[in-house]
Amino acid sequence: MTDAAEVDAKAIFLTEYPKGAPQAEHFSMRDVDRPTPGEGELLLRTVWMSVDPYMRGRMRPDVKSYIPPFSLDAPLDGGAVSEVVESNSPNFAPGDYAVGFAGGWKTLHTAPAEAMTKVDPSLAPLSAYLGVLGMPGMTAWAGLTQILEPREGETLFVSGAAGAVGSLVCQLGKRRGMHVVGSAGSAEKCAWLEAEGGCDVAINYKDHAGPAAFTKALAAAAPKGVDCYFENVGGDHLEAALNVINLRGRMALCGMISVYNATEPPAGPPNLVNMIGRGVMAKGFIVSNYLHLTSEFLAEVGPPLAAGEIKFRESVYEGLDKAPEAFAGLFKGENFGKAVVRVGPDRL
Ligand SMILES: NC(=O)c1ccc[n+]([C@@H]2O[C@H](COP(=O)([O-])OP(=O)(O)OC[C@H]3O[C@@H](n4cnc5c(N)ncnc54)[C@H](OP(=O)(O)O)[C@@H]3O)[C@@H](O)[C@H]2O)c1
């Protein structure tokens, strides 16, 4: 069990809103006051923290969103798996591990007990609760099952296929008997997607730059057209998907990472009109609207994951000071699978 006095209280602050790609100079690691838990609260030591593309949206104070922007000169926040150090709740004891949407970007934090979910380290590595068994996994499951409503034999196209969300979408689609096409940004990622990640064909989009070339590659990989598109990237990927989408196609708009660092409003796809004649449905979604279905997600993903039938990868960054680098790396394709930061050891 951990004594809070053994942990230096530190946090990463946002010092400037990035214009374009996030850089190290937009962040600074500082000593902070040791937090004290109030009534019904826990004192937690962060073990693993998540960096996620949505955090870039919280660095744009001018854009209306479902979640408020980060404040300048204040600690950042995000998902984390933490060890309970002190508990003012009958539901948690020191030494328990818990996951929550708060606690990232700092070494120690407090949280109301009801905001944290206990996790069992014997079921899966703790970091998996930030990836395949956590928010990105739930996102993959919700977009596929609740929006795309896939049918056996259909073709599924997944962009950002080697990432935390995409890699699970591909595997769940394959398990449902679909022809799965994924796109990713390196030969190594594509080889893994075809060998283990559920793709029948994986396209390295960097070998097919521009909408015309990418459309050609996608049409070859999906000879019967695309019935379901799981959108993580936007830009040329969306334009190509709209070129090859079938009649009554469905699109789950999960993310558009290619435009998150844009300094000018990005152009929309010129072929959006295809949606009309082909009767295409597109729906944007946020994972938090589907959290009431968490037990269904865990029932579908948990057993095959435990049996080793569902694979997942992680890019691990060591130490809280590496969090800005881990975050910036998301926009350069440096992560392969879920990007996580080890803030402290599992047990001190
Ligand atoms: N709607 C929701 O509730 C929700 C929840 C979670 C995530 N998301 C979205 O889902 C998407 C994937 O998230 P994730 O957590 O799984 O991240 P991730 O895929 O693990 O990491 C981001 C990946 O995006 C790719 N990428 C970065 N810039 C790109 C560009 N300009 N063009 C093409 N690919 C680019 C990179 O892979 P390559 O090497 O392949 O380029 C990078 O590794 C994001 O758009 C995110 O915003 C949405």
Short mmCIF file of C-alpha atoms and ligand atoms in Angstrom, two decimals:
data_model
loop_
_atom_site.label_atom_id
_atom_site.label_comp_id
_atom_site.label_asym_id
_atom_site.label_seq_id
_atom_site.Cartn_x
_atom_site.Cartn_y
_atom_site.Cartn_z
CA MET A 1 0.00 0.00 0.00
CA THR A 2 1.20 3.48 -0.78
CA ASP A 3 1.87 6.27 1.67
CA ALA A 4 0.97 9.57 -0.05
CA ALA A 5 4.03 11.14 1.56
CA GLU A 6 6.20 8.92 -0.69
CA VAL A 7 4.82 10.58 -3.85
CA ASP A 8 5.97 13.98 -5.11
CA ALA A 9 2.85 15.98 -6.00
CA LYS A 10 3.35 17.16 -9.58
CA ALA A 11 1.09 18.10 -12.46
CA ILE A 12 1.39 19.14 -16.10
CA PHE A 13 0.03 22.59 -16.83
CA LEU A 14 -1.13 23.98 -20.17
CA THR A 15 0.78 27.21 -20.64
CA GLU A 16 -0.48 28.21 -24.10
CA TYR A 17 -3.24 27.07 -26.48
CA PRO A 18 -1.46 25.46 -29.46
CA LYS A 19 -1.90 26.99 -32.91
CA GLY A 20 -1.38 24.03 -35.22
CA ALA A 21 0.34 20.95 -33.84
CA PRO A 22 0.87 20.72 -30.05
CA GLN A 23 4.52 21.14 -29.00
CA ALA A 24 6.51 20.65 -25.79
CA GLU A 25 6.58 24.40 -25.13
CA HIS A 26 2.79 24.48 -24.67
CA PHE A 27 3.16 22.44 -21.45
CA SER A 28 5.09 22.63 -18.20
CA MET A 29 5.48 20.20 -15.30
CA ARG A 30 5.22 21.88 -11.90
CA ASP A 31 5.15 21.02 -8.21
CA VAL A 32 1.65 21.37 -6.78
CA ASP A 33 0.05 21.30 -3.32
CA ARG A 34 -0.67 17.84 -1.98
CA PRO A 35 -4.46 17.33 -2.46
CA THR A 36 -6.65 16.44 0.55
CA PRO A 37 -9.76 14.28 0.07
CA GLY A 38 -13.06 15.64 1.41
CA GLU A 39 -16.06 13.74 2.67
CA GLY A 40 -16.96 10.85 0.34
CA GLU A 41 -13.76 11.39 -1.63
CA LEU A 42 -10.64 9.38 -2.35
CA LEU A 43 -6.98 10.35 -2.46
CA LEU A 44 -5.49 8.56 -5.46
CA ARG A 45 -2.01 7.98 -6.84
CA THR A 46 -2.04 8.00 -10.64
CA VAL A 47 -0.49 4.83 -12.05
CA TRP A 48 -1.41 5.08 -15.75
CA MET A 49 -2.78 8.07 -17.64
CA SER A 50 -4.31 8.30 -21.06
CA VAL A 51 -3.56 10.76 -23.83
CA ASP A 52 -6.42 11.04 -26.31
CA PRO A 53 -7.05 13.02 -29.49
CA TYR A 54 -10.20 14.64 -28.00
CA MET A 55 -7.92 16.59 -25.63
CA ARG A 56 -6.82 18.71 -28.62
CA GLY A 57 -10.43 19.95 -28.86
CA ARG A 58 -10.18 21.09 -25.24
CA MET A 59 -7.27 23.32 -26.28
CA ARG A 60 -9.49 25.41 -28.59
CA PRO A 61 -11.39 27.78 -26.31
CA ASP A 62 -13.11 29.42 -29.33
CA VAL A 63 -14.90 26.23 -30.49
CA LYS A 64 -18.22 25.13 -28.96
CA SER A 65 -18.01 21.54 -27.75
CA TYR A 66 -19.64 18.94 -25.54
CA ILE A 67 -16.83 19.42 -22.99
CA PRO A 68 -15.36 22.70 -21.65
CA PRO A 69 -11.89 23.85 -22.74
CA PHE A 70 -8.85 23.41 -20.51
CA SER A 71 -7.87 26.55 -18.60
CA LEU A 72 -4.47 28.11 -19.14
CA ASP A 73 -1.96 27.87 -16.30
CA ALA A 74 -3.97 25.13 -14.65
CA PRO A 75 -3.30 21.38 -14.51
CA LEU A 76 -4.66 19.36 -17.42
CA ASP A 77 -7.00 16.46 -16.73
CA GLY A 78 -8.00 13.20 -18.37
CA GLY A 79 -8.60 9.49 -17.91
CA ALA A 80 -6.39 7.56 -15.51
CA VAL A 81 -6.06 4.34 -13.56
CA SER A 82 -5.06 5.10 -10.00
CA GLU A 83 -4.33 3.42 -6.70
CA VAL A 84 -6.47 4.42 -3.72
CA VAL A 85 -4.18 5.88 -1.06
CA GLU A 86 -6.80 7.19 1.38
CA SER A 87 -10.52 6.54 1.32
CA ASN A 88 -13.37 8.48 2.88
CA SER A 89 -15.84 6.06 1.27
CA PRO A 90 -17.01 2.65 2.48
CA ASN A 91 -16.81 1.42 -1.14
CA PHE A 92 -13.02 1.76 -1.54
CA ALA A 93 -10.07 0.72 0.59
CA PRO A 94 -6.43 1.78 0.34
CA GLY A 95 -4.69 -0.45 -2.19
CA ASP A 96 -7.73 -0.71 -4.49
CA TYR A 97 -7.30 0.32 -8.13
CA ALA A 98 -9.85 2.49 -9.89
CA VAL A 99 -10.38 4.07 -13.29
CA GLY A 100 -12.04 7.42 -13.91
CA PHE A 101 -12.24 10.31 -16.35
CA ALA A 102 -10.07 12.40 -13.98
CA GLY A 103 -6.58 12.04 -12.55
CA GLY A 104 -4.50 12.19 -15.72
CA TRP A 105 -1.59 14.66 -16.08
CA LYS A 106 -0.83 14.55 -12.32
CA THR A 107 0.77 12.21 -9.80
CA LEU A 108 -1.81 12.58 -7.02
CA HIS A 109 -5.45 13.59 -7.20
CA THR A 110 -8.73 13.45 -5.33
CA ALA A 111 -12.07 12.31 -6.72
CA PRO A 112 -15.57 11.65 -5.40
CA ALA A 113 -15.83 7.89 -4.85
CA GLU A 114 -18.85 7.67 -7.17
CA ALA A 115 -16.76 9.07 -10.06
CA MET A 116 -14.33 6.13 -9.91
CA THR A 117 -14.86 2.50 -10.98
CA LYS A 118 -12.94 -0.24 -9.24
CA VAL A 119 -10.83 -2.38 -11.59
CA ASP A 120 -9.46 -5.85 -11.10
CA PRO A 121 -5.73 -6.05 -11.95
CA SER A 122 -5.95 -9.84 -12.19
CA LEU A 123 -8.39 -9.69 -15.16
CA ALA A 124 -6.30 -7.48 -17.46
CA PRO A 125 -3.23 -5.25 -17.24
CA LEU A 126 -4.21 -1.99 -15.52
CA SER A 127 -3.42 0.06 -18.63
CA ALA A 128 -6.01 -1.91 -20.64
CA TYR A 129 -8.72 -0.09 -18.67
CA LEU A 130 -7.67 3.06 -20.56
CA GLY A 131 -7.74 1.31 -23.94
CA VAL A 132 -9.43 -1.83 -25.15
CA LEU A 133 -11.47 -2.20 -21.92
CA GLY A 134 -11.93 1.53 -21.40
CA MET A 135 -13.20 4.63 -23.17
CA PRO A 136 -11.67 3.87 -26.61
CA GLY A 137 -12.94 0.28 -26.51
CA MET A 138 -16.41 1.46 -25.60
CA THR A 139 -16.24 4.00 -28.45
CA ALA A 140 -15.35 1.27 -30.94
CA TRP A 141 -18.15 -1.01 -29.75
CA ALA A 142 -20.78 1.76 -29.61
CA GLY A 143 -20.02 3.15 -33.06
CA LEU A 144 -20.02 -0.27 -34.67
CA THR A 145 -22.99 -1.86 -32.95
CA GLN A 146 -25.25 1.11 -32.21
CA ILE A 147 -24.71 3.22 -35.34
CA LEU A 148 -23.40 1.04 -38.15
CA GLU A 149 -25.54 -1.99 -37.21
CA PRO A 150 -23.31 -4.32 -39.27
CA ARG A 151 -24.52 -7.41 -41.10
CA GLU A 152 -22.56 -10.51 -41.95
CA GLY A 153 -21.01 -10.35 -45.43
CA GLU A 154 -21.01 -6.56 -45.59
CA THR A 155 -17.86 -4.50 -46.15
CA LEU A 156 -16.56 -2.33 -43.31
CA PHE A 157 -13.97 0.40 -43.87
CA VAL A 158 -12.17 1.71 -40.76
CA SER A 159 -9.78 4.68 -40.92
CA GLY A 160 -7.20 5.14 -38.17
CA ALA A 161 -7.37 1.35 -38.03
CA ALA A 162 -4.19 0.71 -36.03
CA GLY A 163 -5.16 3.05 -33.20
CA ALA A 164 -6.89 2.43 -29.90
CA VAL A 165 -10.42 2.74 -31.30
CA GLY A 166 -9.84 1.53 -34.85
CA SER A 167 -8.06 -1.69 -33.97
CA LEU A 168 -11.00 -2.91 -31.93
CA VAL A 169 -13.55 -1.84 -34.56
CA CYS A 170 -11.72 -3.94 -37.15
CA GLN A 171 -11.64 -7.02 -34.93
CA LEU A 172 -15.28 -6.72 -33.87
CA GLY A 173 -16.28 -6.30 -37.51
CA LYS A 174 -14.31 -9.40 -38.49
CA ARG A 175 -15.91 -11.39 -35.65
CA ARG A 176 -19.29 -10.42 -37.13
CA GLY A 177 -18.37 -11.89 -40.50
CA MET A 178 -17.63 -8.66 -42.38
CA HIS A 179 -15.05 -7.99 -45.09
CA VAL A 180 -12.83 -5.50 -43.23
CA VAL A 181 -10.63 -2.86 -44.83
CA GLY A 182 -8.47 -0.66 -42.60
CA SER A 183 -6.17 2.28 -43.28
CA ALA A 184 -3.10 3.25 -41.29
CA GLY A 185 0.07 5.27 -41.73
CA SER A 186 2.88 2.69 -41.88
CA ALA A 187 3.76 -0.66 -43.42
CA GLU A 188 4.36 -2.10 -39.94
CA LYS A 189 0.88 -1.07 -38.77
CA CYS A 190 -0.70 -2.49 -41.93
CA ALA A 191 1.15 -5.80 -41.59
CA TRP A 192 -0.13 -6.17 -38.00
CA LEU A 193 -3.67 -5.26 -39.04
CA GLU A 194 -3.71 -8.03 -41.64
CA ALA A 195 -1.95 -10.58 -39.41
CA GLU A 196 -3.73 -9.98 -36.11
CA GLY A 197 -5.90 -6.89 -36.23
CA GLY A 198 -8.95 -8.23 -38.06
CA CYS A 199 -8.36 -6.65 -41.49
CA ASP A 200 -8.72 -8.55 -44.74
CA VAL A 201 -6.84 -5.70 -46.42
CA ALA A 202 -4.94 -2.84 -44.80
CA ILE A 203 -3.98 0.23 -46.85
CA ASN A 204 -0.99 2.40 -45.99
CA TYR A 205 -2.60 5.74 -46.87
CA LYS A 206 0.82 7.37 -47.16
CA ASP A 207 1.44 5.23 -50.27
CA HIS A 208 -1.76 6.60 -51.86
CA ALA A 209 -1.70 10.34 -51.21
CA GLY A 210 -4.64 12.47 -52.29
CA PRO A 211 -8.33 11.60 -52.68
CA ALA A 212 -8.04 10.14 -56.19
CA ALA A 213 -5.21 7.74 -55.35
CA PHE A 214 -6.75 6.77 -52.04
CA THR A 215 -10.15 6.16 -53.68
CA LYS A 216 -8.46 3.83 -56.17
CA ALA A 217 -6.75 1.87 -53.39
CA LEU A 218 -9.96 1.68 -51.36
CA ALA A 219 -12.02 0.52 -54.36
CA ALA A 220 -9.49 -2.26 -55.00
CA ALA A 221 -9.58 -3.36 -51.34
CA ALA A 222 -13.38 -3.23 -51.24
CA PRO A 223 -14.47 -4.71 -54.60
CA LYS A 224 -18.15 -4.83 -53.54
CA GLY A 225 -18.07 -1.23 -52.29
CA VAL A 226 -18.28 -0.07 -48.68
CA ASP A 227 -21.45 -0.65 -46.65
CA CYS A 228 -20.19 0.72 -43.33
CA TYR A 229 -17.58 3.42 -42.76
CA PHE A 230 -16.13 3.99 -39.30
CA GLU A 231 -14.65 7.49 -39.58
CA ASN A 232 -11.65 8.41 -37.41
CA VAL A 233 -9.63 10.60 -39.79
CA GLY A 234 -11.68 12.89 -42.11
CA GLY A 235 -10.18 14.75 -45.10
CA ASP A 236 -9.17 12.52 -48.02
CA HIS A 237 -10.38 9.44 -46.15
CA LEU A 238 -13.93 10.75 -45.94
CA GLU A 239 -13.91 11.86 -49.57
CA ALA A 240 -12.70 8.43 -50.69
CA ALA A 241 -15.29 6.67 -48.52
CA LEU A 242 -18.04 8.79 -50.07
CA ASN A 243 -16.80 7.78 -53.52
CA VAL A 244 -17.11 4.05 -52.86
CA ILE A 245 -19.99 3.93 -50.38
CA ASN A 246 -22.86 1.66 -51.41
CA LEU A 247 -26.58 2.31 -51.63
CA ARG A 248 -27.97 2.56 -48.07
CA GLY A 249 -24.43 2.80 -46.68
CA ARG A 250 -23.91 3.89 -43.08
CA MET A 251 -21.18 6.10 -41.63
CA ALA A 252 -20.32 6.40 -37.94
CA LEU A 253 -18.56 9.76 -37.50
CA CYS A 254 -16.32 9.10 -34.52
CA GLY A 255 -13.41 11.47 -35.13
CA MET A 256 -11.54 13.48 -37.79
CA ILE A 257 -8.02 13.66 -36.46
CA SER A 258 -6.58 14.99 -39.74
CA VAL A 259 -8.25 18.35 -39.11
CA TYR A 260 -7.75 18.78 -35.34
CA ASN A 261 -4.63 20.92 -35.77
CA ALA A 262 -5.97 22.92 -38.72
CA THR A 263 -5.32 26.65 -38.46
CA GLU A 264 -7.94 27.48 -41.13
CA PRO A 265 -11.42 25.91 -41.44
CA PRO A 266 -10.87 22.69 -43.44
CA ALA A 267 -12.76 22.23 -46.73
CA GLY A 268 -15.69 19.81 -46.67
CA PRO A 269 -15.74 16.81 -49.02
CA PRO A 270 -16.76 17.96 -52.54
CA ASN A 271 -18.72 14.73 -53.10
CA LEU A 272 -21.08 15.01 -50.11
CA VAL A 273 -23.91 14.97 -52.63
CA ASN A 274 -23.30 11.23 -53.09
CA MET A 275 -25.08 10.71 -49.80
CA ILE A 276 -28.39 11.77 -51.30
CA GLY A 277 -28.63 9.52 -54.33
CA ARG A 278 -27.21 6.59 -52.39
CA GLY A 279 -29.43 7.09 -49.34
CA VAL A 280 -26.45 7.16 -47.00
CA MET A 281 -26.89 7.65 -43.26
CA ALA A 282 -24.15 9.46 -41.31
CA LYS A 283 -24.27 9.98 -37.60
CA GLY A 284 -21.77 11.71 -35.33
CA PHE A 285 -21.52 10.39 -31.81
CA ILE A 286 -19.81 10.86 -28.47
CA VAL A 287 -19.00 7.82 -26.38
CA SER A 288 -20.38 9.36 -23.20
CA ASN A 289 -23.89 9.09 -24.65
CA TYR A 290 -23.56 5.30 -24.68
CA LEU A 291 -22.09 4.61 -21.24
CA HIS A 292 -25.39 3.08 -20.07
CA LEU A 293 -24.50 0.17 -22.43
CA THR A 294 -21.13 -0.52 -20.75
CA SER A 295 -22.17 -3.96 -19.49
CA GLU A 296 -23.15 -5.02 -23.05
CA PHE A 297 -19.77 -3.81 -24.32
CA LEU A 298 -17.91 -5.72 -21.62
CA ALA A 299 -19.98 -8.85 -22.27
CA GLU A 300 -18.98 -8.82 -25.96
CA VAL A 301 -15.32 -7.80 -25.56
CA GLY A 302 -14.28 -9.16 -22.15
CA PRO A 303 -14.43 -12.94 -22.78
CA PRO A 304 -12.61 -12.98 -26.16
CA LEU A 305 -10.04 -10.55 -24.78
CA ALA A 306 -9.40 -12.83 -21.79
CA ALA A 307 -9.14 -15.78 -24.20
CA GLY A 308 -6.54 -13.94 -26.27
CA GLU A 309 -8.83 -13.84 -29.32
CA ILE A 310 -8.98 -10.04 -29.32
CA LYS A 311 -5.55 -8.44 -29.63
CA PHE A 312 -4.48 -5.00 -28.54
CA ARG A 313 -1.31 -2.98 -28.68
CA GLU A 314 0.01 -0.14 -26.57
CA SER A 315 2.67 2.53 -26.93
CA VAL A 316 3.99 3.13 -23.42
CA TYR A 317 5.66 6.41 -22.43
CA GLU A 318 7.58 6.28 -19.15
CA GLY A 319 7.06 9.08 -16.62
CA LEU A 320 4.66 12.00 -16.19
CA ASP A 321 7.14 14.34 -17.89
CA LYS A 322 6.66 12.32 -21.12
CA ALA A 323 2.92 13.05 -21.27
CA PRO A 324 3.21 16.08 -23.62
CA GLU A 325 5.39 14.04 -26.00
CA ALA A 326 2.89 11.17 -25.88
CA PHE A 327 0.04 13.55 -26.63
CA ALA A 328 1.83 15.31 -29.49
CA GLY A 329 2.75 11.90 -30.93
CA LEU A 330 -0.91 11.09 -31.57
CA PHE A 331 -0.94 13.63 -34.39
CA LYS A 332 2.22 12.24 -35.95
CA GLY A 333 1.20 8.58 -35.88
CA GLU A 334 3.91 7.77 -33.32
CA ASN A 335 1.60 5.55 -31.30
CA PHE A 336 0.78 2.00 -32.38
CA GLY A 337 -2.41 1.06 -30.55
CA LYS A 338 -3.33 2.87 -27.36
CA ALA A 339 -0.94 5.59 -26.17
CA VAL A 340 -0.53 5.44 -22.39
CA VAL A 341 1.83 7.08 -19.91
CA ARG A 342 3.15 5.18 -16.89
CA VAL A 343 3.05 7.85 -14.18
CA GLY A 344 4.14 5.54 -11.37
CA PRO A 345 4.69 1.86 -10.63
CA ASP A 346 1.71 -0.43 -10.04
CA ARG A 347 2.75 -0.70 -6.38
CA LEU A 348 5.28 1.43 -4.55
N1 LIG B 1 -16.56 10.23 -30.62
C1 LIG B 1 -15.98 9.79 -29.51
O1 LIG B 1 -16.61 9.68 -28.45
C2 LIG B 1 -14.53 9.43 -29.57
C3 LIG B 1 -13.92 8.75 -28.51
C4 LIG B 1 -12.58 8.35 -28.65
C5 LIG B 1 -11.89 8.67 -29.81
N2 LIG B 1 -12.51 9.37 -30.79
C6 LIG B 1 -11.83 9.68 -32.06
O2 LIG B 1 -11.43 8.47 -32.63
C7 LIG B 1 -10.24 8.68 -33.39
C8 LIG B 1 -9.18 7.68 -32.94
O3 LIG B 1 -8.88 7.93 -31.58
P1 LIG B 1 -7.86 6.99 -30.80
O4 LIG B 1 -7.92 7.32 -29.39
O5 LIG B 1 -8.09 5.58 -31.24
O6 LIG B 1 -6.46 7.50 -31.37
P2 LIG B 1 -5.36 6.62 -32.07
O7 LIG B 1 -5.95 6.15 -33.37
O8 LIG B 1 -4.86 5.61 -31.11
O9 LIG B 1 -4.18 7.65 -32.35
C9 LIG B 1 -4.28 8.60 -33.35
C10 LIG B 1 -3.82 8.05 -34.73
O10 LIG B 1 -4.40 8.86 -35.73
C11 LIG B 1 -3.59 8.77 -36.89
N3 LIG B 1 -3.43 10.10 -37.46
C12 LIG B 1 -2.92 11.21 -36.84
N4 LIG B 1 -2.93 12.24 -37.69
C13 LIG B 1 -3.42 11.78 -38.87
C14 LIG B 1 -3.67 12.37 -40.15
N5 LIG B 1 -3.41 13.67 -40.39
N6 LIG B 1 -4.19 11.59 -41.12
C15 LIG B 1 -4.45 10.29 -40.90
N7 LIG B 1 -4.26 9.66 -39.72
C16 LIG B 1 -3.74 10.42 -38.73
C17 LIG B 1 -2.23 8.22 -36.46
O11 LIG B 1 -2.11 6.89 -36.98
P3 LIG B 1 -1.47 6.61 -38.44
O12 LIG B 1 -0.09 6.11 -38.22
O13 LIG B 1 -2.40 5.57 -38.99
O14 LIG B 1 -1.49 7.90 -39.19
C18 LIG B 1 -2.33 8.15 -34.95
O15 LIG B 1 -1.62 7.06 -34.40
C19 LIG B 1 -9.86 10.13 -33.19
O16 LIG B 1 -10.34 10.88 -34.27
C20 LIG B 1 -10.58 10.51 -31.93
O17 LIG B 1 -10.84 11.88 -31.85
C21 LIG B 1 -13.81 9.74 -30.69
#
